[in-house]
């Protein structure tokens, strides 16, 4: 099973608007790869170019050693699952599953055997003579997946396959898709705008914005070390807290980032990398779960906020607080469920400076910059 | 009076004028026709004083000319609906692939449809005139001898069919094109991923998905084609002989040339009995579509 490699692939639509610019990616064989980004970021176009449903304006696409830019979709050995399933409404579930095999003139005995196997795997055996209009969303989704499985492709391309399902079904389909991937063992390229989907399902995530690849990495890598403020603000809910601060010396050879209500003394290892930012504006990024109510480490730095809201979610409480600077952003802190405090009171939170990330205020990129991904 | 009852009264009051007009111009003529069809009602003796039961129906069905008119109409309807559908679908498929200037094509196509059939008949009668018409002039310059398009029994029927196609084919094009452009894109892409080429995509995706639109278009055109009248009235008056004697024109002659209103009414009721089930079925089918 070969890898899928994109080498500076671009898509220009009429009017020279780039939908995808110079995307270079290597999707390893057998991995669950998620393309994540807001709508219009080019992730679906990228997937459709891999499938051959969209032409490639420039750059090269390889499946294994073979350059497939001009290979017909059916000869790329890929299966595509559409957002709205794209079942043939006039055919039964059986007809939909068999469609491709009939076109390829697969014999009846083999067809029946393979459809039977896939139908059992997906729990469709009882539904084979139903029409798509008689199925629920989740069942249609399964039929679409079954149709893809029956192709026995090199890779599965999934275009937001869960976005038309309700929240509960979506959660169970997530688990099911991951289990299916483990069982079938083939490459999956999954496009989604849902960061929870990406975090829970992916072996590696590629985050796209404005037609470009922003960051590629395992879920924990992109979560812990976002490449820029876009990724920091896009992943997780609540997203990473971003505060504009000023970097200055502390008069004792140390370096601190300072804003009203917050002073973060940088630990020794970071100082040299951060030194060029002395006396400049920088953005600090703090994950909501890194803000605590008690000083949990000797190096913990205080963050003073006025409580704006306390949202009890059950297993945890989200505290929304405002820094004393009236124009400053609101911060979210993920606190234990017992926590309670009246709105309007001042609360001192603590953060371990080693967990705080730094971003260039002008470019938004992380400091030190993460090693750029080059496909 | 309760508010609900007041609402109801107000509703009836608002609907009454329209309802009265409908009854006067639609229901009354229909009932009058049905009643008259059972009387010996002629324009020489326009009175309902001689009840004849179903004698008018028996006479109508016994009339070889009436049966011939029914046959001509059947042939005409099948020919125009089938040919218009085939041409219309081909044009609609071609236009659906057009990216630019679609509205210009649309406007051009709609011209014949917006013309009054009487005008269409007159124009084509001039075009097709055996010695003065432009059609024969063009043919003669290509070395083909003059054809008597409307006067020759061998050609007249197909000439009328051709003119009807010229005028009505855009109806098919417009409806089928609307259907085609509303088709979802994904089933085509799914078929393409599975390896279906243009022909198979047409057979396995376009045709099945278009079935409701095709059915409705065919039925509507069929119902309208059965009552074609003006074209024949202007171009051939049913002739030569009875070659283009469509049933609606035959009924007109029965009533206003032979002056036998009673028998004409019986024939009209027979025609109604043919068209009514078609219309009812169409109505049902369209409701089932909107319910699905």
XYZ file of C-alpha atoms in Angstrom:
667
model
C 0.000 0.000 0.000
C 1.706 3.188 -1.166
C 1.920 6.621 0.422
C 0.173 9.655 -1.055
C 2.460 12.587 -1.701
C 1.543 16.141 -2.675
C 4.379 18.290 -3.962
C 3.562 22.007 -4.072
C 0.039 21.335 -5.285
C -2.057 24.415 -6.063
C -5.588 25.006 -7.261
C -6.515 28.227 -9.027
C -10.094 28.920 -9.922
C -11.208 31.383 -12.579
C -10.005 34.841 -11.692
C -6.743 33.415 -10.354
C -8.098 33.088 -6.824
C -5.952 30.419 -5.234
C -8.142 27.937 -3.350
C -5.083 25.872 -2.460
C -1.521 27.238 -2.605
C 1.571 25.093 -2.797
C 0.449 22.338 -0.469
C 3.139 19.758 0.208
C 2.162 16.747 2.263
C 3.108 13.136 2.661
C 0.325 10.896 3.860
C 1.964 7.733 5.123
C 0.587 4.372 4.191
C -2.036 3.088 6.565
C -2.315 6.227 8.681
C -5.436 8.079 9.756
C -4.712 11.553 8.431
C -7.024 14.475 9.133
C -7.186 17.695 7.124
C -8.545 20.282 9.539
C -9.456 23.889 8.986
C -12.267 26.439 8.923
C -14.665 26.407 5.979
C -13.105 27.770 2.801
C -9.567 26.892 3.872
C -9.045 24.588 0.881
C -9.140 21.267 2.716
C -12.022 19.830 0.664
C -10.453 21.061 -2.566
C -7.217 19.367 -1.570
C -9.077 16.115 -0.952
C -10.948 16.409 -4.247
C -7.667 16.950 -6.076
C -6.298 13.778 -4.510
C -9.447 11.973 -5.678
C -9.226 13.429 -9.175
C -12.583 15.163 -8.957
C -10.790 18.516 -9.271
C -7.929 19.152 -11.657
C -4.563 20.214 -10.256
C -3.498 23.675 -11.438
C 0.178 23.194 -10.595
C 2.363 20.848 -8.602
C 2.547 17.074 -8.552
C 0.479 14.365 -6.927
C 1.989 10.940 -6.395
C 0.385 7.735 -5.239
C 3.380 5.574 -4.481
C 5.928 6.204 -7.201
C 3.291 7.024 -9.808
C 2.489 10.619 -10.719
C -1.292 10.670 -11.024
C -2.095 14.310 -11.944
C -3.835 13.203 -15.119
C -4.961 9.718 -14.118
C -8.720 9.181 -14.252
C -10.347 9.051 -10.789
C -11.421 5.441 -11.209
C -7.835 4.370 -11.939
C -6.386 5.984 -8.816
C -7.668 3.184 -6.626
C -9.235 5.542 -4.118
C -12.662 5.524 -2.527
C -14.478 8.746 -1.762
C -17.182 9.215 0.877
C -19.239 12.347 0.305
C -20.578 14.710 2.937
C -24.191 14.022 1.942
C -23.393 10.380 1.130
C -24.252 10.683 -2.619
C -26.239 7.463 -2.643
C -28.187 6.667 -5.785
C -31.767 7.361 -4.665
C -33.396 4.971 -7.136
C -31.290 1.986 -6.079
C -31.712 -0.131 -2.977
C -28.938 -0.459 -0.434
C -27.880 -3.609 -2.263
C -27.928 -1.788 -5.600
C -25.852 1.032 -4.182
C -23.295 -1.350 -2.722
C -23.092 -3.391 -5.925
C -22.992 -0.427 -8.306
C -19.232 -0.272 -8.752
C -18.792 -4.029 -8.978
C -21.488 -4.242 -11.635
C -19.685 -1.559 -13.645
C -16.476 -3.547 -13.319
C -18.356 -6.697 -14.344
C -17.625 -8.613 -11.166
C -19.430 -11.968 -11.217
C -22.642 -12.494 -9.260
C -21.241 -15.013 -6.805
C -18.334 -12.789 -5.843
C -20.595 -9.744 -5.612
C -22.970 -11.480 -3.252
C -20.160 -12.779 -1.075
C -18.407 -9.437 -0.760
C -21.561 -7.389 -0.229
C -22.614 -9.904 2.427
C -19.335 -9.532 4.245
C -19.320 -5.732 4.205
C -23.017 -5.551 5.105
C -22.343 -7.727 8.149
C -19.368 -5.607 9.152
C -21.483 -2.432 9.031
C -24.743 -3.906 10.326
C -26.580 -3.390 7.039
C -27.672 -6.980 6.414
C -31.290 -6.273 7.383
C -31.506 -3.175 5.199
C -30.324 -4.448 1.828
C -33.673 -4.055 0.074
C -34.443 -0.584 1.437
C -34.161 2.596 -0.596
C -31.922 5.391 0.726
C -35.005 7.515 1.457
C -36.118 4.867 3.973
C -32.854 5.030 5.922
C -31.751 7.247 8.786
C -28.746 9.524 8.406
C -26.487 7.111 10.226
C -27.613 4.186 8.080
C -27.026 6.161 4.887
C -23.585 6.985 6.194
C -22.917 3.278 6.651
C -24.063 2.505 3.115
C -21.702 5.171 1.779
C -18.893 3.655 3.835
C -19.826 0.188 2.623
C -19.670 1.333 -0.972
C -16.189 2.689 -0.276
C -15.054 -0.494 1.481
C -16.171 -2.630 -1.453
C -13.751 -0.798 -3.721
C -10.866 -2.199 -1.666
C -8.967 1.009 -2.366
C -5.458 2.141 -1.564
C -6.954 4.885 0.567
C -10.293 6.166 1.785
C -11.025 9.836 1.233
C -13.712 11.109 3.589
C -15.169 14.567 2.990
C -16.786 15.740 6.236
C -18.643 12.436 6.517
C -19.979 13.076 10.006
C -21.163 16.656 9.660
C -24.744 15.729 8.705
C -25.242 13.517 11.757
C -26.603 14.620 15.103
C -24.168 15.055 17.983
C -24.776 11.692 19.650
C -24.527 9.692 16.447
C -21.461 11.656 15.431
C -19.676 10.629 18.615
C -20.435 6.948 18.077
C -19.546 7.097 14.373
C -16.175 8.611 15.360
C -15.340 5.571 17.405
C -16.701 3.277 14.733
C -14.637 4.899 11.983
C -11.458 4.592 14.044
C -12.235 0.929 14.754
C -12.953 0.348 11.069
C -9.662 1.955 10.150
C -7.778 -0.287 12.548
C -9.571 -3.315 11.157
C -9.108 -2.522 7.480
C -5.633 -1.098 7.970
C -5.716 1.242 4.977
C -4.891 4.901 4.663
C -7.701 7.289 5.575
C -7.698 10.953 4.636
C -10.475 12.614 6.587
C -11.531 16.221 6.012
C -13.286 18.063 8.805
C -13.776 21.500 10.318
C -14.489 19.918 13.709
C -11.405 20.035 15.898
C -12.850 17.437 18.298
C -13.106 14.973 15.399
C -9.558 15.765 14.399
C -8.145 15.430 17.924
C -9.947 12.163 18.688
C -9.524 10.341 15.393
C -6.295 11.446 13.790
C -2.895 9.875 13.986
C -1.667 13.066 12.375
C -3.464 16.349 11.795
C -2.800 18.823 9.024
C -4.186 22.256 9.865
C -4.983 24.428 6.858
C -5.967 28.066 6.533
C -6.356 30.283 3.461
C -5.344 27.424 1.176
C -2.056 26.799 2.947
C -0.749 24.155 5.289
C -0.169 25.789 8.674
C 0.992 22.834 10.744
C 1.243 19.061 10.542
C 1.712 16.833 13.550
C 0.178 14.400 15.988
C -2.837 15.736 17.881
C -0.798 16.323 21.054
C 2.009 18.057 19.144
C -0.272 20.578 17.504
C -2.183 20.982 20.758
C 0.844 21.570 22.976
C 2.953 23.489 20.463
C 0.768 25.407 18.030
C 2.807 26.793 15.151
C 1.085 30.152 15.302
C -1.742 32.084 16.910
C -4.227 30.764 14.314
C -3.682 27.161 15.369
C -3.652 28.218 19.025
C -7.021 29.884 18.643
C -8.540 27.182 16.437
C -7.829 24.017 18.383
C -9.680 23.093 21.562
C -12.634 24.655 23.278
C -12.089 26.979 25.037
C -9.121 27.809 22.791
C -5.690 28.835 24.043
C -5.758 32.165 25.870
C -3.740 34.729 23.939
C -2.571 37.879 25.746
C -0.476 40.680 24.280
C 2.318 41.529 26.716
C 5.553 43.468 26.831
C 8.893 41.686 27.210
C 11.389 43.363 29.552
C 14.307 42.590 31.768
C 13.557 42.020 35.473
C 16.713 43.839 36.543
C 18.359 40.625 37.785
C 19.386 39.200 34.444
C 15.993 37.542 33.966
C 13.299 38.185 31.358
C 9.597 38.664 32.025
C 6.469 39.119 29.886
C 4.255 41.704 31.484
C 0.681 42.907 31.057
C -1.748 44.449 33.564
C -2.572 41.677 36.026
C 0.069 39.263 34.817
C 3.837 38.896 35.023
C 5.469 35.788 33.605
C 9.137 35.267 34.443
C 10.622 33.051 31.765
C 12.539 30.038 33.016
C 16.224 29.691 32.223
C 16.048 27.453 29.106
C 13.823 29.853 27.143
C 15.710 33.037 27.937
C 18.242 32.912 25.129
C 15.603 32.185 22.489
C 13.396 34.990 23.829
C 16.174 37.533 24.289
C 15.722 39.210 20.884
C 12.190 40.138 21.964
C 13.359 42.275 24.891
C 11.441 45.573 24.965
C 9.051 44.421 22.291
C 5.434 43.317 22.259
C 4.854 39.578 22.339
C 1.785 37.347 22.590
C 1.734 34.727 25.313
C -0.455 31.639 24.962
C -1.869 29.840 28.002
C -4.042 26.723 27.803
C -7.192 26.944 29.942
C -6.199 23.864 31.965
C -2.827 25.431 32.837
C -4.491 28.153 34.874
C -5.004 26.963 38.486
C -6.449 28.498 41.624
C -3.504 27.462 43.826
C 0.200 27.952 43.265
C 1.006 24.395 42.242
C 4.688 24.960 41.556
C 7.317 27.104 43.237
C 7.870 28.917 39.952
C 4.133 29.540 39.356
C 3.330 33.051 38.167
C 0.204 34.943 39.278
C -2.527 36.050 36.916
C -5.136 38.403 38.391
C -8.571 38.526 36.803
C -12.007 39.823 37.618
C -14.515 37.000 37.391
C -16.915 37.597 34.481
C -18.674 34.230 34.417
C -18.444 30.792 35.997
C -19.760 28.076 33.675
C -20.408 24.769 35.437
C -20.099 21.969 32.860
C -20.380 19.088 35.339
C -16.954 17.463 35.305
C -15.318 20.885 35.331
C -15.935 24.578 35.653
C -14.902 27.172 33.093
C -14.016 30.462 34.720
C -14.109 33.434 32.369
C -12.093 36.318 33.741
C -11.027 39.760 32.547
C -7.557 41.167 33.094
C -7.545 44.506 34.946
C -6.746 46.284 31.707
C -10.255 47.017 30.478
C -9.396 46.475 26.832
C -7.581 43.238 27.459
C -8.975 39.914 26.330
C -10.973 37.594 28.546
C -9.235 34.495 29.786
C -10.759 31.058 30.275
C -9.580 28.714 32.986
C -10.558 25.068 33.351
C -11.085 24.512 37.071
C -12.235 21.636 39.306
C -16.021 21.153 39.574
C -16.134 22.289 43.227
C -14.887 25.746 42.334
C -17.363 28.532 42.861
C -17.025 32.269 43.314
C -19.400 35.198 42.833
C -19.180 37.119 39.580
C -17.317 40.409 39.967
C -14.795 39.261 42.579
C -11.069 39.364 41.938
C -9.448 35.982 41.569
C -5.754 35.199 41.503
C -4.900 32.331 39.178
C -1.518 30.655 38.817
C 0.319 29.391 35.802
C 3.552 27.425 35.444
C 5.708 29.579 33.097
C 7.153 26.409 31.538
C 3.675 25.701 30.098
C 3.302 29.152 28.560
C 3.927 29.531 24.826
C 5.274 32.635 23.139
C 4.281 34.108 19.770
C 5.685 36.960 17.708
C 3.169 39.817 17.985
C 3.653 40.900 14.369
C 3.691 37.588 12.487
C 1.806 35.407 14.946
C 4.351 32.588 14.603
C 5.568 30.654 17.611
C 8.903 31.533 19.263
C 11.115 29.659 18.749
C 9.521 28.777 15.387
C 8.630 25.114 15.032
C 10.650 23.240 12.425
C 8.753 23.882 9.197
C 6.945 20.899 7.705
C 8.158 20.152 4.211
C 5.974 17.286 3.076
C -70.466 34.704 16.919
C -67.220 33.129 18.083
C -63.977 34.437 16.591
C -63.448 31.129 14.792
C -66.885 31.302 13.194
C -66.266 34.934 12.230
C -63.019 33.920 10.591
C -64.848 31.225 8.688
C -67.559 33.581 7.454
C -64.956 36.130 6.449
C -63.051 33.427 4.563
C -66.134 32.390 2.627
C -66.956 36.020 1.891
C -63.470 36.556 0.441
C -63.607 33.362 -1.632
C -67.130 33.825 -3.005
C -66.476 36.190 -5.941
C -63.643 34.051 -7.287
C -65.581 30.884 -6.691
C -68.632 32.306 -8.460
C -66.544 33.257 -11.487
C -64.993 29.761 -11.566
C -68.412 28.135 -11.393
C -69.797 30.381 -14.122
C -67.014 29.875 -16.649
C -65.852 26.325 -15.877
C -68.368 24.240 -14.010
C -71.446 25.598 -15.805
C -70.143 24.929 -19.358
C -69.078 21.416 -18.329
C -72.464 20.639 -16.838
C -74.235 22.264 -19.784
C -72.194 20.112 -22.172
C -73.004 16.926 -20.292
C -76.712 17.738 -20.158
C -76.874 18.840 -23.786
C -75.124 15.668 -24.928
C -78.260 13.747 -23.980
C -80.623 15.958 -26.011
C -81.284 16.413 -29.698
C -79.992 19.982 -29.401
C -79.167 21.679 -32.704
C -78.568 25.286 -33.603
C -81.773 25.116 -35.696
C -83.702 24.033 -32.628
C -81.608 25.157 -29.639
C -83.872 23.774 -26.937
C -83.601 20.997 -24.408
C -86.969 19.574 -25.384
C -86.102 16.255 -26.947
C -84.291 13.872 -24.575
C -82.441 11.143 -26.481
C -80.451 9.442 -23.731
C -77.156 8.052 -25.001
C -78.162 8.132 -28.675
C -75.668 10.944 -29.410
C -72.860 8.847 -27.917
C -73.864 5.796 -29.929
C -73.975 7.867 -33.101
C -70.612 9.461 -32.357
C -68.888 6.148 -31.748
C -70.582 4.643 -34.808
C -69.288 7.486 -36.986
C -66.301 6.357 -39.012
C -65.167 9.974 -39.348
C -65.145 10.508 -35.592
C -63.184 7.298 -35.051
C -60.792 8.381 -37.766
C -60.355 11.758 -36.046
C -59.586 9.951 -32.785
C -56.968 7.839 -34.558
C -55.383 10.863 -36.235
C -55.255 12.582 -32.851
C -53.649 9.526 -31.246
C -51.011 9.439 -33.977
C -50.436 13.167 -33.678
C -50.114 13.073 -29.895
C -47.706 10.133 -29.913
C -45.624 11.686 -32.695
C -45.307 15.180 -31.235
C -44.803 14.113 -27.612
C -42.187 11.507 -28.475
C -40.273 13.625 -30.982
C -40.444 16.750 -28.845
C -39.232 14.762 -25.869
C -36.282 13.248 -27.718
C -35.223 16.531 -29.315
C -35.970 18.476 -26.144
C -33.952 16.154 -23.922
C -30.997 16.234 -26.304
C -31.062 20.040 -26.420
C -31.504 20.269 -22.640
C -28.510 17.981 -22.066
C -26.420 20.068 -24.438
C -27.512 23.340 -22.843
C -26.888 21.976 -19.359
C -23.225 21.622 -20.278
C -23.064 25.232 -21.501
C -21.266 27.517 -19.082
C -21.719 30.944 -20.612
C -24.637 32.637 -22.351
C -27.228 30.233 -20.991
C -29.798 32.991 -20.578
C -29.366 34.066 -24.208
C -30.128 30.529 -25.397
C -33.042 30.436 -23.028
C -34.516 33.631 -24.447
C -34.130 32.438 -28.041
C -35.742 29.117 -27.185
C -38.675 30.784 -25.513
C -39.616 32.896 -28.560
C -41.709 30.255 -30.370
C -43.395 29.319 -27.121
C -44.491 32.899 -26.528
C -46.086 33.175 -29.959
C -49.781 32.606 -30.446
C -50.382 29.280 -32.261
C -52.566 31.153 -34.763
C -49.624 33.396 -35.637
C -47.337 30.385 -35.842
C -49.806 28.680 -38.190
C -50.057 31.750 -40.420
C -46.290 32.238 -40.605
C -45.656 28.616 -41.476
C -48.452 28.589 -44.011
C -46.612 31.361 -45.775
C -43.239 29.647 -45.433
C -44.700 26.421 -46.770
C -46.742 27.872 -49.608
C -46.205 25.504 -52.589
C -45.219 28.217 -55.105
C -44.524 31.372 -53.068
C -43.089 29.907 -49.853
C -39.480 30.296 -48.828
C -39.124 26.601 -47.961
C -39.745 25.413 -51.488
C -37.600 28.269 -52.817
C -34.650 27.070 -50.758
C -35.300 23.473 -51.750
C -35.499 24.396 -55.447
C -32.129 26.113 -55.259
C -30.815 22.776 -53.985
C -32.448 21.045 -56.938
C -35.405 19.550 -55.082
C -38.776 19.922 -56.803
C -41.654 21.826 -55.215
C -43.420 19.987 -52.397
C -47.063 20.623 -51.579
C -46.515 20.532 -47.830
C -50.050 21.121 -46.659
C -52.048 20.108 -49.718
C -50.659 16.638 -50.242
C -52.253 13.972 -48.004
C -48.912 12.177 -47.790
C -47.126 15.214 -46.298
C -49.772 17.253 -44.498
C -49.820 15.230 -41.270
C -46.037 15.317 -40.809
C -45.913 18.968 -41.786
C -48.323 19.834 -38.979
C -46.331 17.609 -36.621
C -43.166 19.447 -37.668
C -44.631 22.888 -37.060
C -45.960 21.784 -33.677
C -42.483 20.539 -32.776
C -40.975 23.842 -33.884
C -43.260 25.698 -31.539
C -43.545 23.367 -28.561
C -40.131 21.741 -28.287
C -38.876 24.616 -26.116
C -41.479 23.681 -23.526
C -39.702 20.351 -23.115
C -36.283 21.977 -23.209
C -37.137 24.484 -20.493
C -38.731 21.964 -18.140
C -36.088 19.275 -18.640
C -33.266 21.798 -18.343
C -34.693 23.055 -15.069
C -34.745 19.450 -13.878
C -31.216 18.755 -15.042
C -29.706 21.823 -13.451
C -31.339 20.928 -10.139
C -29.708 17.472 -10.049
C -27.169 16.983 -7.260
C -23.536 16.792 -8.342
C -22.400 14.125 -5.894
C -24.064 11.052 -7.434
C -22.227 11.853 -10.669
C -18.942 12.143 -8.823
C -19.676 8.931 -6.954
C -20.399 7.201 -10.274
C -17.201 8.668 -11.696
C -15.151 7.361 -8.785
C -16.669 3.945 -9.477
C -15.600 4.178 -13.099
C -18.784 5.170 -14.927
C -18.235 7.049 -18.195
C -20.595 9.587 -19.748
C -22.995 6.996 -21.192
C -23.267 4.982 -18.008
C -23.576 8.102 -15.881
C -26.481 9.089 -18.129
C -28.146 5.682 -17.880
C -27.491 5.027 -14.197
C -27.636 8.526 -12.730
C -29.330 11.071 -15.007
C -32.272 8.985 -16.202
C -33.289 7.564 -12.817
C -32.876 10.904 -11.067
C -34.816 12.677 -13.818
C -37.689 10.213 -13.862
C -40.149 12.414 -11.951
C -39.385 15.459 -14.112
C -39.636 13.392 -17.288
C -42.974 11.887 -16.244
C -44.497 15.248 -15.397
C -43.194 16.883 -18.564
C -44.506 14.085 -20.786
C -47.920 14.076 -19.118
C -48.410 17.825 -19.303
C -47.367 17.929 -22.936
C -49.610 14.927 -23.670
C -52.665 16.588 -22.159
C -52.035 19.779 -24.102
C -51.329 17.910 -27.330
C -54.678 16.074 -27.188
C -56.553 19.358 -27.434
C -54.444 20.875 -30.235
C -56.824 22.902 -32.352
C -55.607 26.284 -33.561
C -52.665 24.991 -35.589
C -54.881 22.691 -37.639
C -57.627 25.276 -37.957
C -55.210 27.802 -39.465
C -53.026 25.528 -41.560
C -55.184 22.724 -42.989
C -58.756 22.817 -41.672
C -58.323 19.110 -41.058
C -57.508 18.428 -44.683
C -56.555 17.444 -47.220
C -59.406 14.995 -46.957
C -59.272 14.013 -43.290
C -55.472 13.708 -43.122
C -55.024 16.188 -40.268
C -58.496 16.009 -38.763
C -57.695 16.287 -35.039
C -60.611 15.462 -32.788
C -60.982 18.929 -31.274
C -61.312 20.442 -34.749
C -63.705 17.668 -35.752
C -65.911 18.483 -32.755
C -65.838 22.157 -33.680
C -67.074 21.275 -37.165
C -69.780 19.030 -35.783
C -71.050 21.896 -33.652
C -70.659 24.982 -35.818
C -70.675 23.626 -39.364
C -73.083 20.716 -39.018
C -74.873 22.694 -36.290
C -75.475 19.460 -34.319
C -74.630 20.716 -30.840
C -75.997 17.642 -29.051
C -73.746 15.231 -30.867
C -70.745 17.592 -30.608
C -71.331 17.687 -26.856
C -71.340 13.891 -26.698
C -68.013 13.831 -28.545
C -66.606 16.489 -26.231
C -67.606 14.391 -23.233
C -65.876 11.363 -24.765
C -62.725 13.468 -25.180
C -63.087 14.661 -21.576
C -63.290 11.039 -20.408
C -59.987 10.366 -22.149
C -58.151 13.419 -20.798
C -59.598 13.409 -17.277
C -57.867 10.202 -16.039
C -54.563 11.483 -17.421
C -55.004 14.762 -15.594
C -56.075 13.047 -12.398
C -53.053 10.778 -12.553
C -50.741 13.729 -13.193
C -52.235 15.583 -10.252
C -51.804 12.553 -7.987
C -48.269 11.942 -9.146
C -47.193 15.531 -8.577
C -48.708 15.479 -5.097
C -46.883 12.264 -4.281
C -43.658 13.918 -5.454
C -44.075 16.963 -3.267
C -45.004 14.700 -0.343
C -41.858 12.600 -0.727
